[in-house]
Amino acid sequence: MPSTGPGQPSHPARTPLSHLHERAGAWMFEFAGWWMPVQYTGIVEEHRAVRERAGLFDLSHMGHLVVEGPDAARALDALLTFGVGSQAVGQARYGVMCLPGGGIVDDLVVYREGPERFRLVVNAACREKDRAWVEQHLAGWQAALADRTGDVALVAVQGPRAQELLVPLTRGLDLEALGFFRFAEAQVAGIRTTVSRTGYTGEDGFELFVEATDAERLWQALMEQGASVGAVPVGLGARDTLRLEARYPLYGHDIDETTTPLEAGLGWVVDFDKPDFIGRHALVQQRAGGPLRRLVGFVLEERGVPREGYALLDPESGRKLGAVTSGTLSPTLQRGIGMGYVAAGAAEPGRLLGVEVRGRSLPARIVKGSFVPIRTRGRTGTRKRPDQATG
């Protein structure tokens, strides 16, 4: 994460909630052009609150692109690696869009809001290039793109007590019946809200979309109600450790335009049954031959903290096999965990690697799946996909 540290930013955009974060004493920093909280009381404390109770996240910096028109579904099917034409209204899907060579332009969540209307929630740092990329490929289709970033606020409520927190505030929607990666309209604290059972922490929870002008009222209502379940506000620091424990990739670190979904273990978001989409030819070829490298997850077997850029080594020869793309000290496991690319032949689970930490090669074991159990609705266990659960 790029950071300017404490102090007043020069130009970053502010979310409708930035002033509340400052008032709460959050450590603010510039992230992807936005003035965001990195932590309030501490990353580990906030991380554990989400794993044990509930946490509130301001995600209003995410990009919101709306594609609408008679050809919207067909245009997006030609653009994205996964199928949206078969997506039901009220259903969300996680996936990627690729370059012709198979490199990942961005990962995103697509919400089907109507037969001819789709909302694309994209990474804040990629919004400008995503907007240009999508707009370019809508040419010739009866579909139009609108960038609603800034008009919409997004607040996430994540953790095992998230539903308990939201129920007293929600009218017009049975939260218990709302399935994973499904969304619906409701009144939350008297505010018209799109409630989505999605998130990127590995916990059950919800993401709430409201008009930016309603964000402060929603946040304050959630904070007041959240006190009853021990919920706390959570910054981007803990959001990063939570997603890493769940082994969800972060764009710009674990995936980017030089990596393909097959290399990154995201082959499940590529629908090869579709007759065509951007990148299909390259990915078909890569699938036939097998990726030359793969993104692996590993756990250190000795005390240490792997960081992005640290070398991954063959522990016997000392030969460099790759590099760490994400790493941290897991607040849950109290062990160093990370991800990185290695040659496909060295990527099998159980294999021992070396991670070069401050001049020493520390032993690390490649593991399969998430580092901690995933506890999203409908499924509990170790897995990688954020929308695999039923419901």
XYZ file of C-alpha atoms in Angstrom:
391
model
C 0.000 0.000 0.000
C 1.385 3.426 -0.851
C 1.333 5.657 2.195
C 1.979 9.258 2.985
C 1.717 8.536 6.720
C -0.016 10.823 9.194
C -0.679 14.413 8.231
C -2.801 16.320 5.809
C -2.852 15.043 2.232
C -2.273 17.358 -0.689
C -4.860 16.137 -3.162
C -6.405 12.734 -2.396
C -10.163 12.368 -2.689
C -12.200 12.026 0.484
C -14.984 9.539 1.029
C -18.238 10.757 2.639
C -16.876 9.230 5.866
C -13.285 10.549 5.918
C -14.107 13.238 8.475
C -15.622 10.636 10.814
C -12.477 8.518 10.605
C -10.350 11.548 11.441
C -12.658 12.453 14.317
C -12.304 8.893 15.648
C -8.517 9.268 15.687
C -7.766 6.901 12.815
C -4.312 6.915 11.261
C -5.088 8.177 7.757
C -3.043 7.670 4.618
C -3.311 8.099 0.871
C -4.341 4.944 -0.925
C -5.085 4.831 -4.655
C -5.778 8.564 -4.634
C -8.117 8.417 -1.615
C -7.668 9.584 1.989
C -8.348 6.382 3.896
C -7.997 4.976 7.431
C -5.218 2.401 7.793
C -6.043 1.654 11.436
C -7.916 2.990 14.459
C -6.703 1.137 17.571
C -4.323 -1.296 15.890
C -4.299 -3.746 12.994
C -4.144 -6.888 15.139
C -6.952 -5.751 17.447
C -9.187 -4.812 14.514
C -8.339 -8.057 12.702
C -9.324 -10.155 15.729
C -12.544 -8.213 16.181
C -13.615 -9.275 12.671
C -12.658 -12.915 13.244
C -14.413 -13.036 16.643
C -17.269 -10.478 16.467
C -17.763 -7.874 13.704
C -16.028 -4.975 12.030
C -17.149 -1.979 9.948
C -15.208 -0.985 6.836
C -15.457 2.161 4.709
C -14.936 0.904 1.142
C -16.312 3.983 -0.596
C -13.055 4.348 -2.540
C -13.894 1.312 -4.703
C -14.824 2.082 -8.320
C -18.471 1.783 -9.371
C -19.065 1.360 -13.106
C -22.616 0.788 -14.356
C -23.152 -0.828 -17.768
C -26.704 -0.613 -19.070
C -28.526 -1.249 -22.321
C -30.116 -3.968 -24.476
C -26.686 -5.450 -25.316
C -25.148 -5.061 -21.850
C -25.057 -8.796 -21.070
C -23.647 -9.797 -24.438
C -21.051 -7.010 -24.363
C -19.832 -8.025 -20.905
C -19.780 -11.681 -21.905
C -17.393 -10.711 -24.701
C -15.236 -8.735 -22.273
C -15.098 -10.831 -19.099
C -13.738 -14.359 -18.638
C -16.862 -15.491 -16.827
C -20.475 -15.556 -17.968
C -22.843 -12.768 -16.958
C -25.593 -13.659 -19.422
C -26.566 -16.592 -17.195
C -26.331 -14.479 -14.042
C -29.657 -13.935 -12.305
C -30.940 -10.505 -11.313
C -29.927 -10.109 -7.664
C -26.819 -12.278 -8.070
C -23.192 -11.137 -7.805
C -20.147 -12.856 -9.291
C -16.413 -12.479 -8.695
C -14.093 -12.682 -11.690
C -11.501 -11.016 -13.864
C -11.163 -9.280 -17.202
C -8.076 -9.964 -19.276
C -5.875 -8.550 -21.995
C -5.705 -10.463 -25.303
C -2.527 -12.147 -24.030
C -4.294 -13.387 -20.896
C -2.846 -10.871 -18.408
C -5.332 -9.632 -15.823
C -6.632 -6.074 -16.361
C -8.431 -6.200 -13.001
C -10.441 -8.442 -10.714
C -13.951 -7.295 -9.913
C -17.427 -8.186 -8.686
C -20.333 -7.898 -11.127
C -23.832 -7.301 -9.708
C -26.794 -7.901 -12.023
C -29.239 -5.188 -10.979
C -31.721 -5.727 -13.815
C -32.126 -7.596 -17.117
C -30.126 -4.903 -18.885
C -28.194 -3.312 -16.011
C -24.913 -4.424 -14.353
C -22.794 -2.784 -11.657
C -19.051 -3.473 -11.788
C -17.220 -2.856 -8.495
C -13.532 -2.533 -9.374
C -10.301 -1.782 -7.539
C -9.818 1.902 -6.740
C -6.318 1.966 -8.233
C -7.613 0.479 -11.512
C -10.775 2.555 -11.947
C -9.491 4.929 -14.635
C -7.969 2.213 -16.813
C -10.968 -0.080 -16.238
C -13.368 2.635 -17.316
C -11.369 3.276 -20.503
C -11.023 -0.457 -21.191
C -14.726 -1.184 -20.755
C -15.798 1.899 -22.707
C -13.493 0.939 -25.577
C -15.030 -2.507 -25.798
C -18.629 -1.315 -25.625
C -18.205 0.295 -29.036
C -20.684 -1.237 -31.475
C -22.947 -2.561 -28.721
C -26.197 -1.001 -27.533
C -24.836 -0.453 -24.044
C -23.572 2.600 -22.196
C -21.135 3.051 -19.334
C -21.664 5.400 -16.384
C -19.029 5.953 -13.688
C -20.921 6.352 -10.405
C -17.831 6.398 -8.188
C -18.272 9.232 -5.725
C -22.080 9.081 -5.902
C -22.179 5.810 -3.993
C -20.864 4.921 -0.546
C -19.959 1.326 0.308
C -19.816 0.109 3.906
C -18.944 -3.495 4.775
C -20.044 -5.277 7.941
C -17.987 -8.451 8.355
C -17.669 -11.071 11.063
C -19.587 -13.901 12.749
C -21.936 -11.402 14.458
C -22.537 -9.216 11.373
C -26.062 -10.487 10.809
C -26.930 -10.071 14.488
C -25.766 -6.459 14.214
C -27.810 -5.711 11.099
C -31.111 -7.417 11.908
C -32.470 -4.739 14.313
C -31.712 -2.006 11.734
C -33.113 -3.766 8.655
C -36.643 -3.599 7.286
C -38.065 -5.258 4.170
C -35.475 -8.031 3.894
C -34.987 -11.384 5.634
C -31.224 -11.397 6.141
C -31.258 -15.046 7.192
C -32.679 -15.968 3.775
C -30.192 -13.865 1.780
C -27.721 -16.289 0.187
C -24.009 -15.849 -0.383
C -23.257 -13.563 -3.324
C -26.909 -12.475 -3.485
C -28.187 -8.936 -2.941
C -31.504 -7.125 -2.496
C -33.003 -3.753 -1.637
C -33.939 -2.955 1.965
C -34.262 -0.161 4.474
C -31.292 -0.083 6.863
C -31.593 2.510 9.634
C -34.393 4.010 7.553
C -32.087 4.452 4.519
C -32.665 2.869 1.135
C -29.809 0.356 0.884
C -28.637 -2.390 -1.417
C -27.659 -5.198 0.926
C -25.229 -7.727 -0.523
C -23.993 -10.858 1.202
C -20.445 -10.414 -0.064
C -17.050 -9.523 1.333
C -13.333 -10.214 1.086
C -12.387 -11.261 4.623
C -13.277 -14.957 4.702
C -16.037 -14.252 7.222
C -19.784 -14.055 6.838
C -20.941 -10.503 6.325
C -22.587 -7.883 4.182
C -21.711 -4.975 1.942
C -24.110 -2.022 2.003
C -24.483 0.345 -0.950
C -26.130 3.721 -0.291
C -26.185 7.155 -1.843
C -23.137 9.116 -0.698
C -25.369 11.656 1.022
C -26.716 8.915 3.320
C -23.336 7.441 4.259
C -22.737 9.329 7.496
C -26.198 8.515 8.877
C -25.739 4.828 8.006
C -22.244 4.660 9.535
C -23.349 6.246 12.786
C -26.350 3.911 13.074
C -24.101 0.890 12.479
C -21.594 2.112 15.070
C -24.318 2.636 17.669
C -25.951 -0.737 17.031
C -22.553 -2.404 16.681
C -21.683 -1.638 20.277
C -24.117 -4.365 21.335
C -22.016 -7.051 19.604
C -18.572 -5.545 20.181
C -18.130 -4.305 16.601
C -15.304 -1.870 15.845
C -14.303 0.266 12.841
C -11.575 -1.411 10.807
C -8.955 0.181 8.566
C -7.306 -1.019 5.389
C -4.415 -2.523 7.361
C -6.561 -5.249 8.883
C -8.506 -5.626 5.659
C -5.214 -6.684 4.062
C -4.292 -9.233 6.751
C -7.835 -10.646 6.710
C -7.894 -11.178 2.947
C -4.406 -12.686 3.042
C -5.371 -15.216 5.731
C -8.310 -16.139 3.458
C -5.771 -16.316 0.617
C -7.664 -13.936 -1.620
C -5.383 -12.215 -4.151
C -4.768 -8.470 -4.109
C -4.510 -6.691 -7.443
C -1.154 -5.000 -7.994
C 0.531 -7.510 -5.694
C -0.582 -11.110 -6.345
C -2.159 -10.473 -9.743
C -1.665 -7.863 -12.461
C -1.349 -7.502 -16.227
C 1.737 -9.769 -16.288
C -0.051 -12.680 -14.618
C -2.890 -14.833 -15.940
C -5.836 -16.285 -14.005
C -4.497 -19.791 -14.618
C -1.129 -18.914 -13.070
C -2.878 -17.253 -10.128
C -5.127 -20.220 -9.334
C -8.171 -18.379 -10.644
C -8.965 -20.801 -13.438
C -12.406 -21.285 -11.890
C -13.420 -17.778 -13.049
C -12.580 -18.640 -16.681
C -15.528 -20.093 -18.590
C -13.917 -21.935 -21.495
C -17.372 -22.988 -22.690
C -18.029 -19.430 -23.840
C -17.322 -19.192 -27.585
C -15.194 -16.075 -27.182
C -13.969 -13.412 -24.783
C -10.879 -11.236 -24.656
C -7.918 -13.425 -23.729
C -9.634 -16.735 -24.497
C -7.190 -17.843 -27.220
C -4.132 -17.204 -25.039
C -5.691 -18.923 -22.033
C -6.721 -21.961 -24.094
C -3.118 -22.321 -25.218
C -1.795 -21.884 -21.684
C -4.231 -24.431 -20.328
C -3.158 -26.968 -22.976
C 0.518 -26.641 -22.129
C 0.074 -25.901 -18.442
C 1.200 -22.622 -16.801
C 4.963 -22.346 -16.400
C 4.555 -20.785 -12.947
C 1.947 -20.829 -10.236
C 0.937 -18.676 -7.287
C 1.431 -20.674 -4.080
C 0.640 -20.048 -0.439
C 3.200 -20.885 2.228
C 3.604 -20.916 6.006
C 6.938 -20.224 7.663
C 8.179 -23.001 9.916
C 10.367 -20.673 11.964
C 9.807 -17.267 13.505
C 9.885 -14.513 10.876
C 7.730 -12.259 8.735
C 7.802 -12.604 4.938
C 7.341 -9.363 3.039
C 6.562 -8.544 -0.583
C 9.663 -8.878 -2.763
C 11.526 -11.339 -0.532
C 13.121 -14.165 -2.537
C 11.657 -17.685 -2.560
C 14.511 -20.183 -2.696
C 15.233 -23.844 -3.275
C 16.273 -24.769 0.288
C 18.903 -27.254 -0.908
C 20.648 -25.365 -3.704
C 19.774 -21.811 -2.656
C 18.594 -21.156 -6.215
C 15.943 -18.448 -6.501
C 12.548 -19.901 -7.449
C 10.441 -16.739 -7.273
C 9.429 -13.894 -4.977
C 6.873 -13.140 -2.305
C 3.889 -11.144 -3.619
C 2.092 -10.769 -0.243
C 3.251 -11.645 3.243
C 2.529 -10.913 6.880
C 2.541 -12.293 10.407
C -0.871 -13.959 10.628
C -2.753 -12.507 13.627
C -4.763 -15.740 13.836
C -1.962 -18.291 13.399
C 0.852 -16.197 14.902
C 3.069 -17.469 12.095
C 4.481 -15.912 8.965
C 2.313 -16.569 5.904
C 2.548 -15.435 2.323
C 1.990 -15.970 -1.364
C 4.358 -15.896 -4.302
C 5.000 -17.272 -7.779
C 7.302 -20.235 -8.319
C 7.974 -22.514 -11.291
C 5.083 -24.905 -11.808
C 7.324 -27.877 -11.068
C 8.084 -26.486 -7.610
C 4.500 -25.609 -6.688
C 3.167 -28.852 -5.215
C 1.556 -28.615 -1.734
C 3.810 -29.905 1.018
C 7.034 -28.857 -0.717
C 9.573 -27.031 1.389
C 10.770 -23.597 0.221
C 13.236 -21.123 1.619
C 12.192 -17.514 2.202
C 15.064 -15.058 2.345
C 14.396 -12.894 5.409
C 17.147 -10.454 6.370
C 19.863 -12.529 4.798
C 18.657 -15.883 6.197
C 16.796 -18.611 4.357
C 13.868 -19.554 6.580
C 12.012 -22.821 5.846
C 8.431 -22.472 4.608
C 5.919 -25.134 3.621
C 3.603 -24.769 0.608
C -0.002 -25.259 1.692
C -3.214 -25.830 -0.237
C -6.209 -23.537 0.155
C -6.762 -20.775 2.668
C -4.567 -20.264 5.728
C -7.580 -20.170 8.082
C -11.036 -21.739 7.750
C -13.425 -19.779 5.538
C -16.681 -19.095 7.367
C -18.871 -17.508 4.719
C -22.589 -18.303 4.582
C -23.426 -21.800 3.470
C -19.988 -23.230 3.883
C -17.338 -23.616 6.537
C -13.917 -24.979 5.750
C -10.732 -24.318 3.820
C -11.159 -23.037 0.302
C -10.089 -20.289 -2.064
C -13.148 -19.155 -3.986
C -15.055 -16.177 -2.573
C -18.351 -17.139 -4.218
C -18.293 -20.922 -4.136
C -20.889 -21.312 -1.429
C -24.423 -22.176 -2.291
C -27.393 -19.950 -1.664
